[in-house]
mmCIF file of C-alpha atoms in Angstrom:
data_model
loop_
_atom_site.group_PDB
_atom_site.id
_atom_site.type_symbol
_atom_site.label_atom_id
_atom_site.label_comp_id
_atom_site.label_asym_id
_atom_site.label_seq_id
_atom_site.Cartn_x
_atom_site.Cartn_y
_atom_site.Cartn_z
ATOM 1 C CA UNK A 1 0.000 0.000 0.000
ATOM 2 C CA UNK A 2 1.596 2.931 -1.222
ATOM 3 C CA UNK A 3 1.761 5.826 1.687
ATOM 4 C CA UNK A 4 2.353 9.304 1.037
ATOM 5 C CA UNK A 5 2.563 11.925 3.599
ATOM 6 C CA UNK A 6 3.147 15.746 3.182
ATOM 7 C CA UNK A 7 4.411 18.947 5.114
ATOM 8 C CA UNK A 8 5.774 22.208 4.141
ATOM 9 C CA UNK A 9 2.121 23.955 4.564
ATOM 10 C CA UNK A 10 1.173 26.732 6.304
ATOM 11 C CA UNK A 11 0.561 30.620 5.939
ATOM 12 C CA UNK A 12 1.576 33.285 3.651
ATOM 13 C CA UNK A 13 1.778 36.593 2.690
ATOM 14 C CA UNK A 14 1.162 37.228 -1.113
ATOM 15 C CA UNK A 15 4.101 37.282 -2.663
ATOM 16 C CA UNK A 16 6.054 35.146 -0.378
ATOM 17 C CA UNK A 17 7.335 31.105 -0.788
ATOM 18 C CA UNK A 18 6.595 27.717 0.323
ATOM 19 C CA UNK A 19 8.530 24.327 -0.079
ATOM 20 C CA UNK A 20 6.135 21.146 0.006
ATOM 21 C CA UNK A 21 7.411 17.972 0.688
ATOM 22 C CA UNK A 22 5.935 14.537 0.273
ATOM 23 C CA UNK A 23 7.457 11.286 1.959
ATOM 24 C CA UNK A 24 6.757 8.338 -0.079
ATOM 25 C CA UNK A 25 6.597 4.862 0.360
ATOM 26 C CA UNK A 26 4.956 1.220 -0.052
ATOM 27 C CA UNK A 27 5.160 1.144 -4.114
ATOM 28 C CA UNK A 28 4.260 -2.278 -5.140
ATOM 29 C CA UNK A 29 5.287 -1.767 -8.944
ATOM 30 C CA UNK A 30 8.335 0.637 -10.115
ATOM 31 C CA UNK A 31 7.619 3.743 -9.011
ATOM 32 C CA UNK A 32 6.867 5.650 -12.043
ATOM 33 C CA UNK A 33 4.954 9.492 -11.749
ATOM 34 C CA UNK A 34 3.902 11.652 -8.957
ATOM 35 C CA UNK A 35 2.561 14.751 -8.451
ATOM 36 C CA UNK A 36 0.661 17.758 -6.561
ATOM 37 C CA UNK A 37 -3.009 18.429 -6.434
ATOM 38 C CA UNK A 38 -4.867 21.043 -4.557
ATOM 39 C CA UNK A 39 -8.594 21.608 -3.887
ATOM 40 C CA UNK A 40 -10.243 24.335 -2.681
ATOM 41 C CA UNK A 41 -13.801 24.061 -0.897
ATOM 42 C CA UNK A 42 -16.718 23.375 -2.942
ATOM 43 C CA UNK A 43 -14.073 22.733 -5.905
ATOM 44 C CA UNK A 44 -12.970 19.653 -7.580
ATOM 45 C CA UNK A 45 -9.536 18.668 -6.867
ATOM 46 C CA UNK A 46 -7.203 19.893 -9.786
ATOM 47 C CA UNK A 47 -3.787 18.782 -10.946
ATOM 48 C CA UNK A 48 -0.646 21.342 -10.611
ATOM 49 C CA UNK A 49 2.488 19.467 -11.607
ATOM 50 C CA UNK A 50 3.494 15.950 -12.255
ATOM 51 C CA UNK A 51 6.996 14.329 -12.596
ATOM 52 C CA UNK A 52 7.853 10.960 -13.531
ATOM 53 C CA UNK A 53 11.000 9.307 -12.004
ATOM 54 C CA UNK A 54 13.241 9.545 -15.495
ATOM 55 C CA UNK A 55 12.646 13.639 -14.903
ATOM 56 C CA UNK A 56 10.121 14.431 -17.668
ATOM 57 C CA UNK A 57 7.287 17.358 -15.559
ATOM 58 C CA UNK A 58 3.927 18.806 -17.020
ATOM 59 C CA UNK A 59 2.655 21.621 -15.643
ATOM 60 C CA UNK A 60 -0.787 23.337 -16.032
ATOM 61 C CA UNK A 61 -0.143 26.705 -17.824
ATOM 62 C CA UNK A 62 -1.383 28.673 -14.986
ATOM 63 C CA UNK A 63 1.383 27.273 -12.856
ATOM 64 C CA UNK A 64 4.084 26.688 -14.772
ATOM 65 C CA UNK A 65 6.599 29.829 -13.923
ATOM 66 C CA UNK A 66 5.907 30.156 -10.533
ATOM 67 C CA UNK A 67 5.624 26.356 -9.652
ATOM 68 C CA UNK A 68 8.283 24.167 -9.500
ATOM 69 C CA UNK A 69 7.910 19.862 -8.973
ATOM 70 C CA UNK A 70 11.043 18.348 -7.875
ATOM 71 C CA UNK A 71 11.991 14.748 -6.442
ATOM 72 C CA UNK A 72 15.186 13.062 -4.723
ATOM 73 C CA UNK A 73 14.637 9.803 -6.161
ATOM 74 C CA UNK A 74 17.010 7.896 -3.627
ATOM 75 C CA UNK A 75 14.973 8.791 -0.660
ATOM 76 C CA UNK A 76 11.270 8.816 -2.540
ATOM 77 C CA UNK A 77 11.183 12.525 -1.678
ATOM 78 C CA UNK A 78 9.038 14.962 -3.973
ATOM 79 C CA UNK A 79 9.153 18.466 -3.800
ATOM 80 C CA UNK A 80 7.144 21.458 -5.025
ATOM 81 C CA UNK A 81 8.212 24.429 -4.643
ATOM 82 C CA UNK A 82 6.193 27.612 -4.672
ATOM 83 C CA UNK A 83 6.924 31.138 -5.581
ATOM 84 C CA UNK A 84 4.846 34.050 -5.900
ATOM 85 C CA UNK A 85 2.613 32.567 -3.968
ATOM 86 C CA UNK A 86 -1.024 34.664 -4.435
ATOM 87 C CA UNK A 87 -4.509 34.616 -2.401
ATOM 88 C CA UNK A 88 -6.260 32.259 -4.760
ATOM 89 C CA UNK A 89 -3.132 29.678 -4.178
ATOM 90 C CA UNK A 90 -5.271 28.987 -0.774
ATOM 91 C CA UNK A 91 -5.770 25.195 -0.834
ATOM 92 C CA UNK A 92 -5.428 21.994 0.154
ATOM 93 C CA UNK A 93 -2.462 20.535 -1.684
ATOM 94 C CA UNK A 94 -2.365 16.853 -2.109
ATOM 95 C CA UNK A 95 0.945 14.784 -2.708
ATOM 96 C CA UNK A 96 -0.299 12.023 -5.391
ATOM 97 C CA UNK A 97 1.288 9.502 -7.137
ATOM 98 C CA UNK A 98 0.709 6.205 -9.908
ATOM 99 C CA UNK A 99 1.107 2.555 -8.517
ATOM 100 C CA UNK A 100 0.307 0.054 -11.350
ATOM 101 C CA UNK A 101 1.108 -2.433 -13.528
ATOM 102 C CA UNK A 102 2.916 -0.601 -16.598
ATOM 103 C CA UNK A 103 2.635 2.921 -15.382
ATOM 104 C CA UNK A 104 6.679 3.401 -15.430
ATOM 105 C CA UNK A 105 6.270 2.302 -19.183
ATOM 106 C CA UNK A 106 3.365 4.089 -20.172
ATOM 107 C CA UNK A 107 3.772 7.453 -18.537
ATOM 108 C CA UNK A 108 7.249 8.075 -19.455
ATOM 109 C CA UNK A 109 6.395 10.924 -21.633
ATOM 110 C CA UNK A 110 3.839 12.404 -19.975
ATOM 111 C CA UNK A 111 1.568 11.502 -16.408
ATOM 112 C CA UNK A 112 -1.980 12.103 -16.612
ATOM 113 C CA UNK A 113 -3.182 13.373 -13.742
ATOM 114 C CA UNK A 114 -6.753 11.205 -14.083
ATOM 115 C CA UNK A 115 -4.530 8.016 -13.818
ATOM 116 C CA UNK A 116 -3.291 9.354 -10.117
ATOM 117 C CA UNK A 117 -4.429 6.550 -7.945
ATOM 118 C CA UNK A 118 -2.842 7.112 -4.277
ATOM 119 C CA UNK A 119 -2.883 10.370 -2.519
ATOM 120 C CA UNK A 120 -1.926 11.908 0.648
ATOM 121 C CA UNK A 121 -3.389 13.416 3.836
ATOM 122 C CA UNK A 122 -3.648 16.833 2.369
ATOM 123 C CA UNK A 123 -1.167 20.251 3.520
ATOM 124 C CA UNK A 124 -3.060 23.284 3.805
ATOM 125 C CA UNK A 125 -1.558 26.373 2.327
ATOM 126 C CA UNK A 126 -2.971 29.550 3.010
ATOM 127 C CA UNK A 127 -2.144 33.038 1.354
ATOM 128 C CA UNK A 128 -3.254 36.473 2.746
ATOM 129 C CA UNK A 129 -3.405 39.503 1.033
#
């Protein structure tokens, strides 16, 4: 059972930086992408940044530039790191990652974030103006 726990969380002011970091462990098949989700209330959960372990990232456009996804493969450590950091950045940020057969094949390229099937606890992150 693949466990994922973050920290780095915590509060603000606009402008200012934050460093998530997600323990992972557990993987029954190679580990092969992870990633960072956030959600705020009464939203749906939505993908940031993804990184497989060979290094490839995706981004969604309103991120990219001020959002950085990181790992340290040898200790299963992933990493985002946040910049700029603005009010509507308030969220819950999720560390996520893929555990199945043929996902280090597959998603080499490129992880789709609707194939995320693990997730953490949750971080919150909250940004004042």
């Amino acid at each position: 059972q693949v466990q994922l726990v973050e920290s780095g969380g915590g509060s603000v002011q606009a402008g200012g930086s934050l460093r998530l970091s997600c323990t992972a462990s557990g993987f029954h098949y190679a580990r092969s992408c992870m990633g960072w989700f956030r959600q705020v209330p009464g939203k749906e959960r939505e993908g940031i940044a993804s990184i497989h372990t060979l290094g490839n990232t995706a981004y969604v456009d309103s991120m990219q530039g001020r959002f950085t996804i990181s790992q340290d493969n040898t200790n299963d450590i992933l990493y985002l790191q946040m910049n700029s950091l603005e009010p509507e950045d308030t969220a819950v940020y999720y560390c996520a990652a893929i555990d199945s057969a043929g996902a280090y094949s597959l998603y080499k390229y490129r992880c789709p974030f609707h194939k995320f099937n693990y997730w953490g606890q949750g971080t919150q992150v909250t940004v004042s103006s």
